[in-house]
Amino acid sequence: MNTPVTENLDPLAQKSKAWSGRFSEPVADFVLRYTASVDFDKRMAMQDITGSVAHATMLNKSGVLSDQDLADIKRGMAQIVEEIRSGVFQWKLELEDVHLNIEARLTQLVGDAGKRLHTGRSRNDQVCTDMRLYMRDEIDVIIELLSNLQEVLVAKAGEEADTIMPGFTHMQVAQPVTLGHHLLAYVEMFERDRARLIDIRRRVNVSPLGSAALAGTTYPIQRELSAQLLGFEGVTQNSLDAVSDRDFCIEFCSAASLIMVHISRLSEELIYWMCQRFKFMMLPDRFTTGSSIMPQKKNPDVAETARGKAGRVCGDLISLVVLMKGLPLAYNKDSQEDKEPVFDAIDTVKDTLRGFVDMMPGMEPNRAEMLKAAQAGFPTATDLADYLTKKGLPFRESHDVVGSVVRLASERDCDLAELPLEELRSFTKLIEEDVYEKALKLESCVAARDHVGGTAPNQVRFQVARWNDIFEARHAEPKPYNALNALLGL
Ligand code: ARG
């Protein structure tokens, strides 16, 4: 698939361009290079072939294409698949795009049958069929990678169900939480990402084939048949919309951006957790890099790069939104610019997710440092207020009282738990001996938040078990339909 596109223009190929009939001179080299897409759309070659074989099969069943032509097309396409897979296929810039390259080679191999393939279709419905097939496959891969990442995070969360760390708001120590609970927050984010992709997949998985150039075709085609052969769940209902719609690309890039935003937030935390001021954890050596001048350095480069790449995927989304905003119906060549942002988003998200699936199990939390950090900054203040409220003091008053207690501890530079009982009782007689165990101990603070969605170790274990059931059910799901294998018997 990665054979280079020839830059030496082949005059023969150029003369026999699929649309050269009405032109008196060949296209300028600049125009060829500037408007060609084969360099990047050749990655959809397998989907293009699949779409073509389905189209030819449908034409044959509809009485438009002979059995012999269909057999020739299938034979030629099977050879082209082999040529592409083994890297010997010659991609030609003068043939513009993946569609014309494959069609030209097919005609070279099987003659007239190749020339009949394009009956009743246009590159306009062909290209969006290819895009939809391609994206469907990639969406499935990304859905699976998200699940893999969730699994490694859930496994870590299980190990760290009891690990206490400071929870922050405004980047100020707020209340103690468990590291397991913190990690599970990302599992929730990636679950929404999965749900979005599953939802988008339904709108991707619709066949535009048969819309032809823009208005449909005069041949007695059976759109449902080609759709079914390709594993599409339905057919588009308006040809003008079908050939010009790129909503599914925008939706995908939007979902991809959110995945990267979540990865970027996780990265940001890994980066500061690893810095010397925090020392909350270490990442495995093979995921960090050194400095060329400072021998002591160990930098979280993967997390930083991921944080940076999030910007690039958001950029892909913006490219597409702006690309589409002024396009009149129906097809316009501008639409060809949809591919690179979508491909870039796919590549970046896949690469990043794979990296994190590999990296996260190697994260080594420093439990002692996390605990120490959780003790600083009066994280038990809310629990002391709750303690008083449970004894009948209105919460606002408890809040006031605890504010004064915090001021005293702050002057003494000690933790609330280090204040003697007599001193605590000077603020209110509601405070009794049990305050140390019930309100001022970090373990009690986290354990007390024992309801669905709370940070208690119990709840973390409950969530880990819930997720593991979900993963088990996912593993039992059937693998997605492979249209190419089904159509070409490959
Ligand atoms: N390479 C083109 C694209 O990606 C294929 C469609 C070309 N259609 C046309 N009418 N020139 O959009």
PDB file of N, CA and C in Angstrom, residues 54-121:
ATOM      1  N   ALA A  54     -18.655  -4.745  -5.047  1.00  0.00           N
ATOM      2  CA  ALA A  54     -20.069  -4.748  -4.651  1.00  0.00           C
ATOM      3  C   ALA A  54     -20.917  -4.093  -5.740  1.00  0.00           C
ATOM      4  N   HIS A  55     -20.419  -2.990  -6.274  1.00  0.00           N
ATOM      5  CA  HIS A  55     -21.152  -2.278  -7.336  1.00  0.00           C
ATOM      6  C   HIS A  55     -21.305  -3.187  -8.565  1.00  0.00           C
ATOM      7  N   ALA A  56     -20.222  -3.848  -8.954  1.00  0.00           N
ATOM      8  CA  ALA A  56     -20.259  -4.724 -10.133  1.00  0.00           C
ATOM      9  C   ALA A  56     -21.210  -5.901  -9.895  1.00  0.00           C
ATOM     10  N   THR A  57     -21.183  -6.449  -8.684  1.00  0.00           N
ATOM     11  CA  THR A  57     -22.067  -7.574  -8.355  1.00  0.00           C
ATOM     12  C   THR A  57     -23.527  -7.124  -8.476  1.00  0.00           C
ATOM     13  N   MET A  58     -23.783  -5.925  -7.964  1.00  0.00           N
ATOM     14  CA  MET A  58     -25.155  -5.386  -8.045  1.00  0.00           C
ATOM     15  C   MET A  58     -25.557  -5.169  -9.507  1.00  0.00           C
ATOM     16  N   LEU A  59     -24.637  -4.609 -10.332  1.00  0.00           N
ATOM     17  CA  LEU A  59     -24.955  -4.379 -11.753  1.00  0.00           C
ATOM     18  C   LEU A  59     -25.281  -5.704 -12.431  1.00  0.00           C
ATOM     19  N   ASN A  60     -24.511  -6.718 -12.078  1.00  0.00           N
ATOM     20  CA  ASN A  60     -24.730  -8.039 -12.669  1.00  0.00           C
ATOM     21  C   ASN A  60     -26.106  -8.594 -12.278  1.00  0.00           C
ATOM     22  N   LYS A  61     -26.417  -8.496 -10.981  1.00  0.00           N
ATOM     23  CA  LYS A  61     -27.723  -8.999 -10.506  1.00  0.00           C
ATOM     24  C   LYS A  61     -28.875  -8.189 -11.103  1.00  0.00           C
ATOM     25  N   SER A  62     -28.587  -6.967 -11.528  1.00  0.00           N
ATOM     26  CA  SER A  62     -29.645  -6.105 -12.076  1.00  0.00           C
ATOM     27  C   SER A  62     -29.718  -6.224 -13.597  1.00  0.00           C
ATOM     28  N   GLY A  63     -28.893  -7.083 -14.153  1.00  0.00           N
ATOM     29  CA  GLY A  63     -28.926  -7.314 -15.598  1.00  0.00           C
ATOM     30  C   GLY A  63     -28.182  -6.269 -16.412  1.00  0.00           C
ATOM     31  N   VAL A  64     -27.315  -5.484 -15.762  1.00  0.00           N
ATOM     32  CA  VAL A  64     -26.593  -4.424 -16.480  1.00  0.00           C
ATOM     33  C   VAL A  64     -25.197  -4.903 -16.897  1.00  0.00           C
ATOM     34  N   LEU A  65     -24.675  -5.882 -16.191  1.00  0.00           N
ATOM     35  CA  LEU A  65     -23.310  -6.355 -16.432  1.00  0.00           C
ATOM     36  C   LEU A  65     -23.340  -7.880 -16.584  1.00  0.00           C
ATOM     37  N   SER A  66     -22.628  -8.382 -17.608  1.00  0.00           N
ATOM     38  CA  SER A  66     -22.693  -9.829 -17.863  1.00  0.00           C
ATOM     39  C   SER A  66     -21.934 -10.621 -16.797  1.00  0.00           C
ATOM     40  N   ASP A  67     -22.218 -11.913 -16.727  1.00  0.00           N
ATOM     41  CA  ASP A  67     -21.515 -12.786 -15.783  1.00  0.00           C
ATOM     42  C   ASP A  67     -20.022 -12.783 -16.072  1.00  0.00           C
ATOM     43  N   GLN A  68     -19.702 -12.806 -17.382  1.00  0.00           N
ATOM     44  CA  GLN A  68     -18.288 -12.823 -17.767  1.00  0.00           C
ATOM     45  C   GLN A  68     -17.578 -11.545 -17.289  1.00  0.00           C
ATOM     46  N   ASP A  69     -18.228 -10.386 -17.504  1.00  0.00           N
ATOM     47  CA  ASP A  69     -17.623  -9.119 -17.059  1.00  0.00           C
ATOM     48  C   ASP A  69     -17.389  -9.126 -15.548  1.00  0.00           C
ATOM     49  N   LEU A  70     -18.412  -9.608 -14.818  1.00  0.00           N
ATOM     50  CA  LEU A  70     -18.262  -9.635 -13.354  1.00  0.00           C
ATOM     51  C   LEU A  70     -17.096 -10.544 -12.965  1.00  0.00           C
ATOM     52  N   ALA A  71     -17.018 -11.698 -13.609  1.00  0.00           N
ATOM     53  CA  ALA A  71     -15.933 -12.631 -13.282  1.00  0.00           C
ATOM     54  C   ALA A  71     -14.582 -11.980 -13.587  1.00  0.00           C
ATOM     55  N   ASP A  72     -14.472 -11.289 -14.719  1.00  0.00           N
ATOM     56  CA  ASP A  72     -13.216 -10.615 -15.082  1.00  0.00           C
ATOM     57  C   ASP A  72     -12.858  -9.534 -14.053  1.00  0.00           C
ATOM     58  N   ILE A  73     -13.875  -8.778 -13.675  1.00  0.00           N
ATOM     59  CA  ILE A  73     -13.626  -7.689 -12.702  1.00  0.00           C
ATOM     60  C   ILE A  73     -13.120  -8.276 -11.382  1.00  0.00           C
ATOM     61  N   LYS A  74     -13.767  -9.341 -10.922  1.00  0.00           N
ATOM     62  CA  LYS A  74     -13.345  -9.952  -9.648  1.00  0.00           C
ATOM     63  C   LYS A  74     -11.923 -10.499  -9.740  1.00  0.00           C
ATOM     64  N   ARG A  75     -11.642 -11.130 -10.878  1.00  0.00           N
ATOM     65  CA  ARG A  75     -10.299 -11.702 -11.055  1.00  0.00           C
ATOM     66  C   ARG A  75      -9.259 -10.567 -11.060  1.00  0.00           C
ATOM     67  N   GLY A  76      -9.537  -9.529 -11.830  1.00  0.00           N
ATOM     68  CA  GLY A  76      -8.610  -8.397 -11.913  1.00  0.00           C
ATOM     69  C   GLY A  76      -8.409  -7.743 -10.549  1.00  0.00           C
ATOM     70  N   MET A  77      -9.504  -7.571  -9.832  1.00  0.00           N
ATOM     71  CA  MET A  77      -9.417  -6.908  -8.531  1.00  0.00           C
ATOM     72  C   MET A  77      -8.613  -7.755  -7.541  1.00  0.00           C
ATOM     73  N   ALA A  78      -8.804  -9.096  -7.621  1.00  0.00           N
ATOM     74  CA  ALA A  78      -8.048  -9.964  -6.709  1.00  0.00           C
ATOM     75  C   ALA A  78      -6.553  -9.801  -6.972  1.00  0.00           C
ATOM     76  N   GLN A  79      -6.187  -9.679  -8.250  1.00  0.00           N
ATOM     77  CA  GLN A  79      -4.771  -9.470  -8.568  1.00  0.00           C
ATOM     78  C   GLN A  79      -4.281  -8.109  -8.053  1.00  0.00           C
ATOM     79  N   ILE A  80      -5.134  -7.092  -8.236  1.00  0.00           N
ATOM     80  CA  ILE A  80      -4.741  -5.744  -7.774  1.00  0.00           C
ATOM     81  C   ILE A  80      -4.534  -5.732  -6.254  1.00  0.00           C
ATOM     82  N   VAL A  81      -5.418  -6.441  -5.542  1.00  0.00           N
ATOM     83  CA  VAL A  81      -5.250  -6.535  -4.085  1.00  0.00           C
ATOM     84  C   VAL A  81      -3.861  -7.097  -3.779  1.00  0.00           C
ATOM     85  N   GLU A  82      -3.492  -8.141  -4.494  1.00  0.00           N
ATOM     86  CA  GLU A  82      -2.181  -8.756  -4.264  1.00  0.00           C
ATOM     87  C   GLU A  82      -1.060  -7.779  -4.584  1.00  0.00           C
ATOM     88  N   GLU A  83      -1.189  -7.081  -5.713  1.00  0.00           N
ATOM     89  CA  GLU A  83      -0.150  -6.112  -6.114  1.00  0.00           C
ATOM     90  C   GLU A  83       0.014  -5.016  -5.068  1.00  0.00           C
ATOM     91  N   ILE A  84      -1.106  -4.565  -4.558  1.00  0.00           N
ATOM     92  CA  ILE A  84      -1.026  -3.485  -3.558  1.00  0.00           C
ATOM     93  C   ILE A  84      -0.414  -4.026  -2.269  1.00  0.00           C
ATOM     94  N   ARG A  85      -0.886  -5.182  -1.843  1.00  0.00           N
ATOM     95  CA  ARG A  85      -0.383  -5.755  -0.583  1.00  0.00           C
ATOM     96  C   ARG A  85       1.104  -6.047  -0.659  1.00  0.00           C
ATOM     97  N   SER A  86       1.569  -6.484  -1.834  1.00  0.00           N
ATOM     98  CA  SER A  86       2.991  -6.830  -1.916  1.00  0.00           C
ATOM     99  C   SER A  86       3.837  -5.606  -2.300  1.00  0.00           C
ATOM    100  N   GLY A  87       3.184  -4.485  -2.513  1.00  0.00           N
ATOM    101  CA  GLY A  87       3.942  -3.249  -2.742  1.00  0.00           C
ATOM    102  C   GLY A  87       4.415  -3.049  -4.163  1.00  0.00           C
ATOM    103  N   VAL A  88       3.947  -3.849  -5.107  1.00  0.00           N
ATOM    104  CA  VAL A  88       4.422  -3.660  -6.489  1.00  0.00           C
ATOM    105  C   VAL A  88       3.465  -2.797  -7.322  1.00  0.00           C
ATOM    106  N   PHE A  89       2.322  -2.482  -6.791  1.00  0.00           N
ATOM    107  CA  PHE A  89       1.354  -1.678  -7.548  1.00  0.00           C
ATOM    108  C   PHE A  89       1.959  -0.306  -7.840  1.00  0.00           C
ATOM    109  N   GLN A  90       1.815   0.129  -9.102  1.00  0.00           N
ATOM    110  CA  GLN A  90       2.400   1.420  -9.485  1.00  0.00           C
ATOM    111  C   GLN A  90       1.350   2.522  -9.424  1.00  0.00           C
ATOM    112  N   TRP A  91       1.463   3.356  -8.428  1.00  0.00           N
ATOM    113  CA  TRP A  91       0.535   4.487  -8.292  1.00  0.00           C
ATOM    114  C   TRP A  91       1.005   5.610  -9.201  1.00  0.00           C
ATOM    115  N   LYS A  92       0.093   6.179  -9.950  1.00  0.00           N
ATOM    116  CA  LYS A  92       0.485   7.235 -10.892  1.00  0.00           C
ATOM    117  C   LYS A  92      -0.223   8.542 -10.586  1.00  0.00           C
ATOM    118  N   LEU A  93       0.588   9.557 -10.425  1.00  0.00           N
ATOM    119  CA  LEU A  93       0.054  10.888 -10.104  1.00  0.00           C
ATOM    120  C   LEU A  93      -0.892  11.379 -11.194  1.00  0.00           C
ATOM    121  N   GLU A  94      -0.533  11.079 -12.452  1.00  0.00           N
ATOM    122  CA  GLU A  94      -1.352  11.578 -13.565  1.00  0.00           C
ATOM    123  C   GLU A  94      -2.735  10.917 -13.580  1.00  0.00           C
ATOM    124  N   LEU A  95      -2.899   9.861 -12.800  1.00  0.00           N
ATOM    125  CA  LEU A  95      -4.231   9.254 -12.693  1.00  0.00           C
ATOM    126  C   LEU A  95      -4.991   9.794 -11.477  1.00  0.00           C
ATOM    127  N   GLU A  96      -4.513  10.885 -10.968  1.00  0.00           N
ATOM    128  CA  GLU A  96      -5.209  11.683  -9.940  1.00  0.00           C
ATOM    129  C   GLU A  96      -5.450  11.058  -8.584  1.00  0.00           C
ATOM    130  N   ASP A  97      -6.268  10.019  -8.590  1.00  0.00           N
ATOM    131  CA  ASP A  97      -6.674   9.528  -7.272  1.00  0.00           C
ATOM    132  C   ASP A  97      -6.719   7.998  -7.238  1.00  0.00           C
ATOM    133  N   VAL A  98      -7.049   7.491  -6.087  1.00  0.00           N
ATOM    134  CA  VAL A  98      -7.078   6.044  -5.893  1.00  0.00           C
ATOM    135  C   VAL A  98      -8.073   5.391  -6.846  1.00  0.00           C
ATOM    136  N   HIS A  99      -9.182   6.071  -7.096  1.00  0.00           N
ATOM    137  CA  HIS A  99     -10.247   5.468  -7.916  1.00  0.00           C
ATOM    138  C   HIS A  99      -9.772   5.249  -9.348  1.00  0.00           C
ATOM    139  N   LEU A 100      -9.191   6.302  -9.947  1.00  0.00           N
ATOM    140  CA  LEU A 100      -8.769   6.200 -11.349  1.00  0.00           C
ATOM    141  C   LEU A 100      -7.550   5.308 -11.488  1.00  0.00           C
ATOM    142  N   ASN A 101      -6.682   5.280 -10.479  1.00  0.00           N
ATOM    143  CA  ASN A 101      -5.522   4.392 -10.536  1.00  0.00           C
ATOM    144  C   ASN A 101      -5.966   2.933 -10.587  1.00  0.00           C
ATOM    145  N   ILE A 102      -6.896   2.594  -9.740  1.00  0.00           N
ATOM    146  CA  ILE A 102      -7.324   1.192  -9.684  1.00  0.00           C
ATOM    147  C   ILE A 102      -8.116   0.828 -10.936  1.00  0.00           C
ATOM    148  N   GLU A 103      -8.970   1.739 -11.387  1.00  0.00           N
ATOM    149  CA  GLU A 103      -9.765   1.453 -12.580  1.00  0.00           C
ATOM    150  C   GLU A 103      -8.859   1.268 -13.806  1.00  0.00           C
ATOM    151  N   ALA A 104      -7.834   2.117 -13.905  1.00  0.00           N
ATOM    152  CA  ALA A 104      -6.930   2.032 -15.062  1.00  0.00           C
ATOM    153  C   ALA A 104      -6.183   0.694 -15.048  1.00  0.00           C
ATOM    154  N   ARG A 105      -5.724   0.294 -13.871  1.00  0.00           N
ATOM    155  CA  ARG A 105      -5.005  -0.978 -13.764  1.00  0.00           C
ATOM    156  C   ARG A 105      -5.939  -2.152 -14.079  1.00  0.00           C
ATOM    157  N   LEU A 106      -7.176  -2.039 -13.615  1.00  0.00           N
ATOM    158  CA  LEU A 106      -8.146  -3.096 -13.879  1.00  0.00           C
ATOM    159  C   LEU A 106      -8.358  -3.243 -15.392  1.00  0.00           C
ATOM    160  N   THR A 107      -8.482  -2.122 -16.066  1.00  0.00           N
ATOM    161  CA  THR A 107      -8.709  -2.167 -17.512  1.00  0.00           C
ATOM    162  C   THR A 107      -7.497  -2.762 -18.223  1.00  0.00           C
ATOM    163  N   GLN A 108      -6.307  -2.403 -17.703  1.00  0.00           N
ATOM    164  CA  GLN A 108      -5.081  -2.983 -18.255  1.00  0.00           C
ATOM    165  C   GLN A 108      -5.117  -4.513 -18.120  1.00  0.00           C
ATOM    166  N   LEU A 109      -5.616  -4.975 -16.987  1.00  0.00           N
ATOM    167  CA  LEU A 109      -5.597  -6.414 -16.710  1.00  0.00           C
ATOM    168  C   LEU A 109      -6.720  -7.171 -17.399  1.00  0.00           C
ATOM    169  N   VAL A 110      -7.924  -6.590 -17.452  1.00  0.00           N
ATOM    170  CA  VAL A 110      -9.055  -7.391 -17.940  1.00  0.00           C
ATOM    171  C   VAL A 110      -9.782  -6.769 -19.135  1.00  0.00           C
ATOM    172  N   GLY A 111      -9.276  -5.646 -19.630  1.00  0.00           N
ATOM    173  CA  GLY A 111      -9.866  -5.060 -20.843  1.00  0.00           C
ATOM    174  C   GLY A 111     -11.234  -4.441 -20.615  1.00  0.00           C
ATOM    175  N   ASP A 112     -12.160  -4.712 -21.538  1.00  0.00           N
ATOM    176  CA  ASP A 112     -13.445  -4.018 -21.560  1.00  0.00           C
ATOM    177  C   ASP A 112     -14.262  -4.114 -20.263  1.00  0.00           C
ATOM    178  N   ALA A 113     -14.164  -5.253 -19.611  1.00  0.00           N
ATOM    179  CA  ALA A 113     -14.926  -5.390 -18.362  1.00  0.00           C
ATOM    180  C   ALA A 113     -14.543  -4.260 -17.401  1.00  0.00           C
ATOM    181  N   GLY A 114     -13.255  -3.913 -17.392  1.00  0.00           N
ATOM    182  CA  GLY A 114     -12.767  -2.827 -16.534  1.00  0.00           C
ATOM    183  C   GLY A 114     -13.415  -1.506 -16.911  1.00  0.00           C
ATOM    184  N   LYS A 115     -13.616  -1.337 -18.216  1.00  0.00           N
ATOM    185  CA  LYS A 115     -14.216  -0.081 -18.682  1.00  0.00           C
ATOM    186  C   LYS A 115     -15.706  -0.016 -18.374  1.00  0.00           C
ATOM    187  N   ARG A 116     -16.312  -1.167 -18.121  1.00  0.00           N
ATOM    188  CA  ARG A 116     -17.761  -1.182 -17.840  1.00  0.00           C
ATOM    189  C   ARG A 116     -18.061  -0.985 -16.350  1.00  0.00           C
ATOM    190  N   LEU A 117     -17.011  -1.103 -15.528  1.00  0.00           N
ATOM    191  CA  LEU A 117     -17.228  -1.030 -14.081  1.00  0.00           C
ATOM    192  C   LEU A 117     -17.905   0.275 -13.645  1.00  0.00           C
ATOM    193  N   HIS A 118     -17.549   1.353 -14.318  1.00  0.00           N
ATOM    194  CA  HIS A 118     -18.018   2.660 -13.852  1.00  0.00           C
ATOM    195  C   HIS A 118     -19.449   2.973 -14.307  1.00  0.00           C
ATOM    196  N   THR A 119     -20.115   1.997 -14.927  1.00  0.00           N
ATOM    197  CA  THR A 119     -21.508   2.189 -15.358  1.00  0.00           C
ATOM    198  C   THR A 119     -22.388   2.492 -14.153  1.00  0.00           C
ATOM    199  N   GLY A 120     -23.156   3.570 -14.239  1.00  0.00           N
ATOM    200  CA  GLY A 120     -24.142   3.853 -13.190  1.00  0.00           C
ATOM    201  C   GLY A 120     -23.548   4.347 -11.892  1.00  0.00           C
ATOM    202  N   ARG A 121     -22.314   4.810 -11.919  1.00  0.00           N
ATOM    203  CA  ARG A 121     -21.780   5.434 -10.712  1.00  0.00           C
ATOM    204  C   ARG A 121     -20.854   6.566 -11.123  1.00  0.00           C
TER     205      ARG A 121
END
